[in-house]
C-alpha positions as a printed Julia matrix, in Angstrom:
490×3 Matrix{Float64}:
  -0.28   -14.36   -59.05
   0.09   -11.35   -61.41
   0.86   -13.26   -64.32
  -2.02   -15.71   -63.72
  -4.13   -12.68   -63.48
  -2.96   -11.31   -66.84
  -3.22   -14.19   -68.92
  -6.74   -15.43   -67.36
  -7.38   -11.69   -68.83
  -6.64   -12.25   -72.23
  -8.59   -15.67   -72.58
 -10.9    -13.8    -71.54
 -11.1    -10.99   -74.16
  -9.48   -12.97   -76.78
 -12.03   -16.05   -76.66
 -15.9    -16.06   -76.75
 -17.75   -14.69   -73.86
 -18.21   -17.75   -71.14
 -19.94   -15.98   -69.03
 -16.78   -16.42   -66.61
 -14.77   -13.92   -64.81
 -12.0    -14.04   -61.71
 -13.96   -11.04   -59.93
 -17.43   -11.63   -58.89
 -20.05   -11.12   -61.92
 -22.49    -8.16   -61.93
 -25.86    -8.34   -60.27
 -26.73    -8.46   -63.99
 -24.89   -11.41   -64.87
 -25.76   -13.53   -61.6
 -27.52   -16.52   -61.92
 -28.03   -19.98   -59.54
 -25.01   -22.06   -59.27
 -24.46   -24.6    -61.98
 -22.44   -27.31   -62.82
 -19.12   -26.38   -64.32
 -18.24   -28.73   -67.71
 -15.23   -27.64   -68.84
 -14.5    -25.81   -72.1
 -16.72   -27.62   -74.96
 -17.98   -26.77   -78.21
 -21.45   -26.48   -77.04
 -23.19   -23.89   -77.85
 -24.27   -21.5    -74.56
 -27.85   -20.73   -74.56
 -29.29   -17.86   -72.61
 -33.33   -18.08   -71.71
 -35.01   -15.09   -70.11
 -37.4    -15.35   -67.97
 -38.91   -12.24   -66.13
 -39.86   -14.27   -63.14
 -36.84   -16.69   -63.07
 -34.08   -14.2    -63.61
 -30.89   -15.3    -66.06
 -30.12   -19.25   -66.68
 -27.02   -20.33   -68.19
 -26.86   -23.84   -69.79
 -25.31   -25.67   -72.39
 -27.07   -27.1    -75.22
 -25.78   -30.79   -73.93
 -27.22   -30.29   -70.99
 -30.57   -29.54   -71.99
 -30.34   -32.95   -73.99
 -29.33   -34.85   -71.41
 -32.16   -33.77   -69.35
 -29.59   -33.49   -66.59
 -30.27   -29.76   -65.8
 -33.61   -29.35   -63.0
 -35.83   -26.78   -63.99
 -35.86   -27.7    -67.83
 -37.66   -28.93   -70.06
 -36.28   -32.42   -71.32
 -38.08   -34.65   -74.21
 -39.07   -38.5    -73.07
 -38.62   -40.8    -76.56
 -39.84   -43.78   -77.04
 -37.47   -46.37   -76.04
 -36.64   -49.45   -78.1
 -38.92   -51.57   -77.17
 -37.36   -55.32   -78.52
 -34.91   -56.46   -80.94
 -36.09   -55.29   -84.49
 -38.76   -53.38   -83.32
 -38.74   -49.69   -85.12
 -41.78   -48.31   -84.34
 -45.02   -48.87   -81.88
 -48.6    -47.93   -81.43
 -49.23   -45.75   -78.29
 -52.21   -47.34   -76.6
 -53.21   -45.07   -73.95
 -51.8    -42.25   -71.21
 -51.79   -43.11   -67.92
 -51.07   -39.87   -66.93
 -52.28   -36.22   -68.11
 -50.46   -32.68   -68.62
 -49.74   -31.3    -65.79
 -49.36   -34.48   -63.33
 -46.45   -34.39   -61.06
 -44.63   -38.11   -62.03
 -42.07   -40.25   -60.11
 -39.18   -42.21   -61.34
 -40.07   -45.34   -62.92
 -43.84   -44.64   -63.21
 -45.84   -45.58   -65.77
 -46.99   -43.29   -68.45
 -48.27   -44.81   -71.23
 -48.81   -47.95   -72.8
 -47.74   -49.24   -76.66
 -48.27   -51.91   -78.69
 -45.6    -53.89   -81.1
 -45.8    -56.12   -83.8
 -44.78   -58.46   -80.7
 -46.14   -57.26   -77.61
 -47.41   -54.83   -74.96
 -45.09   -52.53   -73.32
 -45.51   -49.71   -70.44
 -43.39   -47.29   -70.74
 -41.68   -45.65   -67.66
 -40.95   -42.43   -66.84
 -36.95   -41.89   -66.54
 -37.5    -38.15   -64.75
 -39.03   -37.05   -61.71
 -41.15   -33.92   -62.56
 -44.36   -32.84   -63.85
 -45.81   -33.86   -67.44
 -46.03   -30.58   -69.6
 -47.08   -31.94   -73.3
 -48.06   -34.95   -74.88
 -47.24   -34.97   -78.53
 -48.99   -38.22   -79.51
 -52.66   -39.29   -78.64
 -54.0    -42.82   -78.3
 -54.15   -44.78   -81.61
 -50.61   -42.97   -83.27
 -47.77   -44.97   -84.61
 -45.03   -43.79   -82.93
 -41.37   -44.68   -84.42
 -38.5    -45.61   -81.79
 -36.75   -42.65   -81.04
 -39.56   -40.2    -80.99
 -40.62   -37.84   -78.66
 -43.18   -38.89   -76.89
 -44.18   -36.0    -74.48
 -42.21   -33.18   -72.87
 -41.4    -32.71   -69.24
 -40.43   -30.12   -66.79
 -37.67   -32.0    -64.6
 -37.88   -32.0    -60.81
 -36.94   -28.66   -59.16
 -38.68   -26.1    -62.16
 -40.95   -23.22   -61.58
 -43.55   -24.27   -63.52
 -45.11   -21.23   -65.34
 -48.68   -20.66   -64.09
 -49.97   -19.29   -67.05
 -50.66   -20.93   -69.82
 -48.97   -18.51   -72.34
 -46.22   -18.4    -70.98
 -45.71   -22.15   -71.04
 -46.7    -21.81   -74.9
 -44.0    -19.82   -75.74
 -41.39   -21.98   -73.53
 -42.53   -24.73   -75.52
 -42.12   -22.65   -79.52
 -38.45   -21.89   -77.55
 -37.32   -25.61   -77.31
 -39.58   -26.84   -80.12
 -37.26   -26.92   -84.16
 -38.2    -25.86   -87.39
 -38.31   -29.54   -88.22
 -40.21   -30.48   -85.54
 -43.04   -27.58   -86.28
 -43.09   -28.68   -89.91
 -43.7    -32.13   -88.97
 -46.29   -31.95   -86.21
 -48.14   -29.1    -87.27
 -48.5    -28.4    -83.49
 -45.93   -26.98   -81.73
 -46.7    -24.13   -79.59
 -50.48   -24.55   -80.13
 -52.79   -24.58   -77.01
 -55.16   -27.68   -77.58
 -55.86   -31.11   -76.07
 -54.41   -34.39   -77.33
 -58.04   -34.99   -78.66
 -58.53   -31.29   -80.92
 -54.51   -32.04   -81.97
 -55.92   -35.81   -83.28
 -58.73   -34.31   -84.94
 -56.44   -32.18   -86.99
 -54.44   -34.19   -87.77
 -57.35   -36.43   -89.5
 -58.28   -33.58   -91.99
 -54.49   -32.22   -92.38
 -54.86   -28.97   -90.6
 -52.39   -26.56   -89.71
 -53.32   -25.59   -85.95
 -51.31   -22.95   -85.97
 -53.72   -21.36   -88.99
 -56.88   -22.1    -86.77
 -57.97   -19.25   -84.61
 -58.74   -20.5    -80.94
 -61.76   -19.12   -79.53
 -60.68   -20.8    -76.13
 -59.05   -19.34   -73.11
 -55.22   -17.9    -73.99
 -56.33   -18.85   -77.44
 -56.79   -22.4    -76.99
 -58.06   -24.12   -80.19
 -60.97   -26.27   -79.51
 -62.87   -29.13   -81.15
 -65.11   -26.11   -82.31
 -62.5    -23.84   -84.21
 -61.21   -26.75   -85.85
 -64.45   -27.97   -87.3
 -65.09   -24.1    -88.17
 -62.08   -23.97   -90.34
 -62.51   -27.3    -91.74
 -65.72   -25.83   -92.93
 -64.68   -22.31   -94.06
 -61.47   -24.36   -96.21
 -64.45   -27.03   -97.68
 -62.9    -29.84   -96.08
 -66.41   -30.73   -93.97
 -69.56   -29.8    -96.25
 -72.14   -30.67   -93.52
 -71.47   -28.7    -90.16
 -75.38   -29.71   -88.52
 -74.07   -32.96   -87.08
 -71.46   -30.74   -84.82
 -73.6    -27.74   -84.01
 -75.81   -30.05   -81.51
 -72.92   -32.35   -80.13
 -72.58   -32.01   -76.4
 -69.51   -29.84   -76.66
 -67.07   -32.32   -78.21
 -67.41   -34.76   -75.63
 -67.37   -37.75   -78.35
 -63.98   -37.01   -79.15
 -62.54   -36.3    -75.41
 -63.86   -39.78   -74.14
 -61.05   -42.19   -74.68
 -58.69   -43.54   -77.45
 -61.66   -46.07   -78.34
 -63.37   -43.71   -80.51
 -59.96   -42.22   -82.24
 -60.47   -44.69   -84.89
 -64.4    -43.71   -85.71
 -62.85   -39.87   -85.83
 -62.93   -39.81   -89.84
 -66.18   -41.66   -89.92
 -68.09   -39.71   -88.14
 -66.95   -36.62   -89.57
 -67.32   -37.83   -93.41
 -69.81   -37.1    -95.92
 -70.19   -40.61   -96.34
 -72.08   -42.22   -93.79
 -71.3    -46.04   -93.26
 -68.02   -45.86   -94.27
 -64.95   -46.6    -91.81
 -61.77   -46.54   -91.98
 -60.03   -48.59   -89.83
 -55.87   -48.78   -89.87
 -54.17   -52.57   -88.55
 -52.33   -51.92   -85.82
 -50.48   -54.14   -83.81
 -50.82   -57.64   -84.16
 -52.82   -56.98   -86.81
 -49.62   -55.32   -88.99
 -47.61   -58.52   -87.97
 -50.56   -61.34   -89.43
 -50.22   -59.29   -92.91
 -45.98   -59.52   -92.91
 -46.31   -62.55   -91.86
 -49.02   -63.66   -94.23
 -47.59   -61.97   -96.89
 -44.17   -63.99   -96.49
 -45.65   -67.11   -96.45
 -48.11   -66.66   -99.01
 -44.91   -67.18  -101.06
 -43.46   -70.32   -99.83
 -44.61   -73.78  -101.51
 -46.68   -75.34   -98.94
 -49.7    -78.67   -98.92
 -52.21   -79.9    -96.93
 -52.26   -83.27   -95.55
 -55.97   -84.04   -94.16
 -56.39   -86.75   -91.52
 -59.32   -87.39   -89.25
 -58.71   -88.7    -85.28
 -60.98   -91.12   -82.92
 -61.05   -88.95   -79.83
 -63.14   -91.09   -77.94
 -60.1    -92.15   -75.44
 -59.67   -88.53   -75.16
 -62.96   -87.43   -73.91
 -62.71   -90.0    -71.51
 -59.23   -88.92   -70.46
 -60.49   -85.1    -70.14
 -63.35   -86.03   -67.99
 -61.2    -88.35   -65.66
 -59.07   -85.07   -65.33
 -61.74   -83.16   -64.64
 -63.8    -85.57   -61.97
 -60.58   -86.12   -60.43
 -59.46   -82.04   -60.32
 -58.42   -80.85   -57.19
 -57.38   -77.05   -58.01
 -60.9    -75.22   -59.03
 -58.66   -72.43   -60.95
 -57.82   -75.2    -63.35
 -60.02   -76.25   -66.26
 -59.51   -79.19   -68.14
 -59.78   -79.06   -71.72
 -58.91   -81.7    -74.51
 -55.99   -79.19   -75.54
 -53.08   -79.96   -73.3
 -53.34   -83.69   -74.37
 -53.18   -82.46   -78.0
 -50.03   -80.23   -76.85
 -48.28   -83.03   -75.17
 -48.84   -85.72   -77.39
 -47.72   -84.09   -80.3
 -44.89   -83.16   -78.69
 -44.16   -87.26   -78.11
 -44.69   -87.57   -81.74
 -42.28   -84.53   -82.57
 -39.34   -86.44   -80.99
 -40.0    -89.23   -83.77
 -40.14   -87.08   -86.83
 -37.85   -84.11   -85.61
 -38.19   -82.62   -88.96
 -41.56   -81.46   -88.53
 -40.04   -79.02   -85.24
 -37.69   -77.24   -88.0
 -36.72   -74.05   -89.43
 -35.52   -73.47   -93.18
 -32.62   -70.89   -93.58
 -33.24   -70.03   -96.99
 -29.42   -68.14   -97.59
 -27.88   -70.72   -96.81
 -29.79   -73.73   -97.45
 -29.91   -75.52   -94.36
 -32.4    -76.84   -92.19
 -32.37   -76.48   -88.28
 -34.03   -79.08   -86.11
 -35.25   -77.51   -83.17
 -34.07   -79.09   -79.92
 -36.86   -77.26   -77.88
 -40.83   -78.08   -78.66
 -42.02   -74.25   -78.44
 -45.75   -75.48   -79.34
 -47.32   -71.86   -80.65
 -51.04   -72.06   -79.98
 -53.21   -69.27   -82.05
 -55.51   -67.25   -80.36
 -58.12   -64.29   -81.6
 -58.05   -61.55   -79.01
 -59.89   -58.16   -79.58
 -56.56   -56.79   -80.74
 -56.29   -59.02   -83.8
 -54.39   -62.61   -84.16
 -52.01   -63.65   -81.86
 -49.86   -66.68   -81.32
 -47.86   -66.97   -78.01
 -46.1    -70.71   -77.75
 -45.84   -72.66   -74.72
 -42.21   -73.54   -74.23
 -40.26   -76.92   -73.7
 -43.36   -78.8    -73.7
 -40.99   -82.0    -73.81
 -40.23   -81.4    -70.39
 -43.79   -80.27   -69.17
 -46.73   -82.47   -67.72
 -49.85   -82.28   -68.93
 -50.93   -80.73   -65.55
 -48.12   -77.84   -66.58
 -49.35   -77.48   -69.9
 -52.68   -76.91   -69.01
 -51.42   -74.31   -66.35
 -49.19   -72.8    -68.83
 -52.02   -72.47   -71.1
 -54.4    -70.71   -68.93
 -51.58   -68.28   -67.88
 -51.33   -67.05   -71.93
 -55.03   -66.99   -72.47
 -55.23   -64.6    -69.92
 -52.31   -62.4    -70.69
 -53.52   -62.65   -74.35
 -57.0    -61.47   -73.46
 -55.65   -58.75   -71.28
 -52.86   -57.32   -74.25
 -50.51   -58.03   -71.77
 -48.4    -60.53   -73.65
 -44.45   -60.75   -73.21
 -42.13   -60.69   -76.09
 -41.13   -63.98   -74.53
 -44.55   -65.21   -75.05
 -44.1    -64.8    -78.56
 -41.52   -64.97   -79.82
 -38.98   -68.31   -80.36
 -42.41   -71.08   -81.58
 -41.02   -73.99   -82.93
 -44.45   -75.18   -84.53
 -48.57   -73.9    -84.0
 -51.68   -75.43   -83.51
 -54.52   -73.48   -84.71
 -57.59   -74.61   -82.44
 -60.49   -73.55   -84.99
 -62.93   -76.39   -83.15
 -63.06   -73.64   -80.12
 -65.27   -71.36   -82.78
 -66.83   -74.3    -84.16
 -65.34   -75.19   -87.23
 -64.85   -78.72   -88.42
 -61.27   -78.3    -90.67
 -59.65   -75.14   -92.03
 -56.49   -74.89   -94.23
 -54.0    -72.95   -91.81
 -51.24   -71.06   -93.48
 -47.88   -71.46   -92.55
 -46.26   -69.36   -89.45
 -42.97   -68.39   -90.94
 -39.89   -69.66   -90.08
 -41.61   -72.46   -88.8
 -42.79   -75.44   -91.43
 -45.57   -76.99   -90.22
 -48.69   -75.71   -88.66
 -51.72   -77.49   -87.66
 -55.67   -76.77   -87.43
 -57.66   -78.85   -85.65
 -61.74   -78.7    -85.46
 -64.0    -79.39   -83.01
 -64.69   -82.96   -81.91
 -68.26   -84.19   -83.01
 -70.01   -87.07   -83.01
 -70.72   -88.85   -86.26
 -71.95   -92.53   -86.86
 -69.41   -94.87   -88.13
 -69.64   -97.99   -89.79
 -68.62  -101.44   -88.46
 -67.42  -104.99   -90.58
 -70.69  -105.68   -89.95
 -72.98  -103.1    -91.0
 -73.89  -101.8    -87.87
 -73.66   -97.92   -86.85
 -71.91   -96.84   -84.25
 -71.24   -93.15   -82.48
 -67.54   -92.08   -82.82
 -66.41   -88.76   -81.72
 -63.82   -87.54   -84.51
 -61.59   -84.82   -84.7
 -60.84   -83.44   -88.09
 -57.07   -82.36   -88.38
 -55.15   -80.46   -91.14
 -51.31   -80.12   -91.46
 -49.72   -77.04   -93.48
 -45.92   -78.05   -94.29
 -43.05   -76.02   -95.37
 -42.68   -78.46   -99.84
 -39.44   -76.8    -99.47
 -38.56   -78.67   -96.5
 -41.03   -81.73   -95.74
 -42.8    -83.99   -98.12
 -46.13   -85.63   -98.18
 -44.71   -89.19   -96.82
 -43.45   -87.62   -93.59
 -46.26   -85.68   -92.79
 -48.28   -88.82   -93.68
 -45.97   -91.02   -90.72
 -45.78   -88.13   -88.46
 -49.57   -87.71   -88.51
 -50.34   -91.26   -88.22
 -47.64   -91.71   -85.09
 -49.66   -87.94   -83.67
 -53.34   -90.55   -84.12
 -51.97   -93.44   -82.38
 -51.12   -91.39   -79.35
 -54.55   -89.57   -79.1
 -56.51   -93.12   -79.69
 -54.55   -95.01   -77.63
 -53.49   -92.66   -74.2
 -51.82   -95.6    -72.97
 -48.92   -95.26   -75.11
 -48.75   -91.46   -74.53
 -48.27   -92.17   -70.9
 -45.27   -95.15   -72.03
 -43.85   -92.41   -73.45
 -43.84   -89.41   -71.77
 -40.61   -88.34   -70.11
């Protein structure tokens, strides 16, 4: 036992102080019970707190967010394959709410889809470092929490400076913020005119910066030349209402009245990649126009003969279905181009992408293995993605994995438009709305037809003008003649 003693004595004066001692530590030097590690390279950290008393921790620990009572960061998760950075959409939550595990706090937006992120910490919400309408890149904080089990400070200073304690020189630099008392809003609003908040005197309670003191400054630095549209708003309440006015922030606040600038986010990033991409791919038009007089009849027989009222008819599904039919004739047309290796890959599946303008911008979610799928299933399927699309509450599934799109412009009310091609896919078709026009019989007599104008983009590099020619004319047949849709269908 002696010569355990005297060895455990010089690791202890020989090494770096671990806080660690075989006789019981000095009132000084006592501190709650905590979770022995080992001996690691981490560095030991000592926080004082007058009201808390001594806390040891480790510098892994406090990353791990497994210690209660700290501080711990919440990123943002990845999100989707390929997906490096998202738009935050709104809070659920506010600083200072007491979360569960797995609750909601905020939602983002991809290039693919809506996500709500969950909270992976029971505790309270201390600081949100992001406001509605920032691009936040995977891997960034998104707010700061105090873990279940803290003594939340009660005063607002001293939660300021336990903030400036956790918060890097990097991370100062880069958000301008850190340590700052101010609401997501006032933070947002300096960040539009690239002010420091820690150079802006608060006037607020504890020194809280408000909408006020940053306009003030703006002002004093010449950044804002006319200060009499602020002096008689309602105290800031047009920029503390909600992330829909974040993006009139700049306009409002500009010299130049009328002006707006607006940055695509969201689906609205993706339709200028993917635009972009295809812009540079050889690609024609083949024009056809379609008899859809069996098809209105065929709708309203649906229709008269519905027995679910949550379904709607439409002319759409038919479209889906028999294109699918004329798909498994001319397979090409349901193909992808790999361009490194120069190969073509017919699609097994008929993943029929149907394009739809939502107040979020341009999006195109695909109905999947329409081969197998009724046209009662389609048209189910259908109204399931029209309502997710409306809502932004798309899944990646949704959109990802189209095989080919159909661009319904008719539902606006154009006749024909020349649809660019959804890359990797090589064919994508616009069809306009069905109208009544007089045709001519052998005769000389007029008659009423009610014709559908259709357009086919194709891929030069992979199809050519004879086989969109056939394939279109097999697609015509089927929609003129239902009866051999229905000899067809699987």
């Amino acid at each position: 036992m002696m010569i355990v003693r005297r060895v455990w004595h010089k690791l202890v004066r020989s090494s770096t102080p671990r806080f660690l001692c075989p006789y019981p530590a000095p009132a000084l030097l006592r501190a709650p019970k905590l979770p022995f590690t080992g001996y690691t390279n981490n560095s030991i950290n000592i926080k004082i707190e007058s009201k808390v008393g001594w806390r040891l921790f480790s510098s892994q620990a406090l990353a791990d967010g497994g210690m209660s009572g700290r501080i711990v960061d919440v990123p943002l998760a990845q999100t989707g394959e390929g997906i490096a950075e998202c738009e935050l959409l709104k809070w659920f939550v506010k600083e200072g709410d007491e979360v569960e595990d797995f609750q909601p706090l905020c939602e983002v937006q991809s290039d693919k889809a809506t996500i709500e992120i969950t909270s992976r910490y029971k505790g309270k919400v201390a600081q949100f470092l992001y406001v509605p309408g920032d691009i936040v890149k995977v891997g960034e904080t998104l707010l700061k929490m105090v873990v279940e089990g803290a003594q939340v400070p009660t005063q607002k200073h001293d939660f300021t400076e336990n903030i400036i304690s956790h918060c890097s020189e990097g991370e100062v630099n880069k958000s301008k913020t850190c340590g700052v008392l101010s609401t997501p809003a006032v933070r947002h609003l300096g960040k539009q005119y690239d002010i420091n908040l820690n150079d802006v005197h608060g006037s607020g309670k504890d020194g809280r910066v408000l909408k006020e003191d940053i306009i003030k400054h703006a002002i004093q630095k010449g950044i804002i030349k006319d200060s009499s549209g602020f002096e008689n708003a309602d105290s800031g309440d047009q920029f503390l209402r909600g992330e829909e006015d974040y993006s009139y922030v700049s306009a409002e606040l500009g010299s130049q009245p009328g002006d707006k600038t607006i940055p695509l986010r969201g689906f609205q990033r993706t339709m200028v990649k993917t635009m972009s991409m295809a812009a540079k791919v050889p690609h024609f038009h083949y024009v056809e126009e379609i008899n859809c007089d069996a098809l209105v009849e065929l709708k309203e027989s649906f229709q008269n003969n519905n027995t679910e009222p949550a379904v709607k008819h439409t002319f759409l599904p038919s479209l889906i279905k028999s294109l699918s039919v004329a798909i498994s004739k001319y397979p090409w047309i349901n193909s992808r181009f790999n361009e490194d290796t120069m190969e073509v890959i017919l699609k097994g599946s008929h993943n029929i992408g149907i394009a739809m303008a939502t107040p979020s911008g341009l999006v195109v979610p695909n109905i999947k293995n329409v081969q197998s799928l009724s046209i009662l299933e389609i048209t189910k399927e259908l109204l399931r993605l029209q309502q997710l699309a409306l809502a932004n509450k798309l899944n990646p599934e949704d959109i990802t994995g189209g095989t080919i799109t159909l661009s319904n412009i008719g539902a606006i009310g154009g006749k024909f438009g020349a649809p660019i091609l959804n890359l990797p896919e090589v064919a994508i078709i616009a069809i306009g709305r069905i109208q009544k026009v007089a045709h001519f019989a052998d005769d000389g007599n007029a008659y009423p037809v009610s014709v559908m104008t259709v357009n086919i983009g194709a891929d030069h590099r992979v199809l050519d003008g004879a086989t969109v020619a056939r394939f279109c004319n097999e697609w015509k047949q089927l929609i003129e003649k239902p009866e051999l849709l229905m000899l067809l269908m699987r």
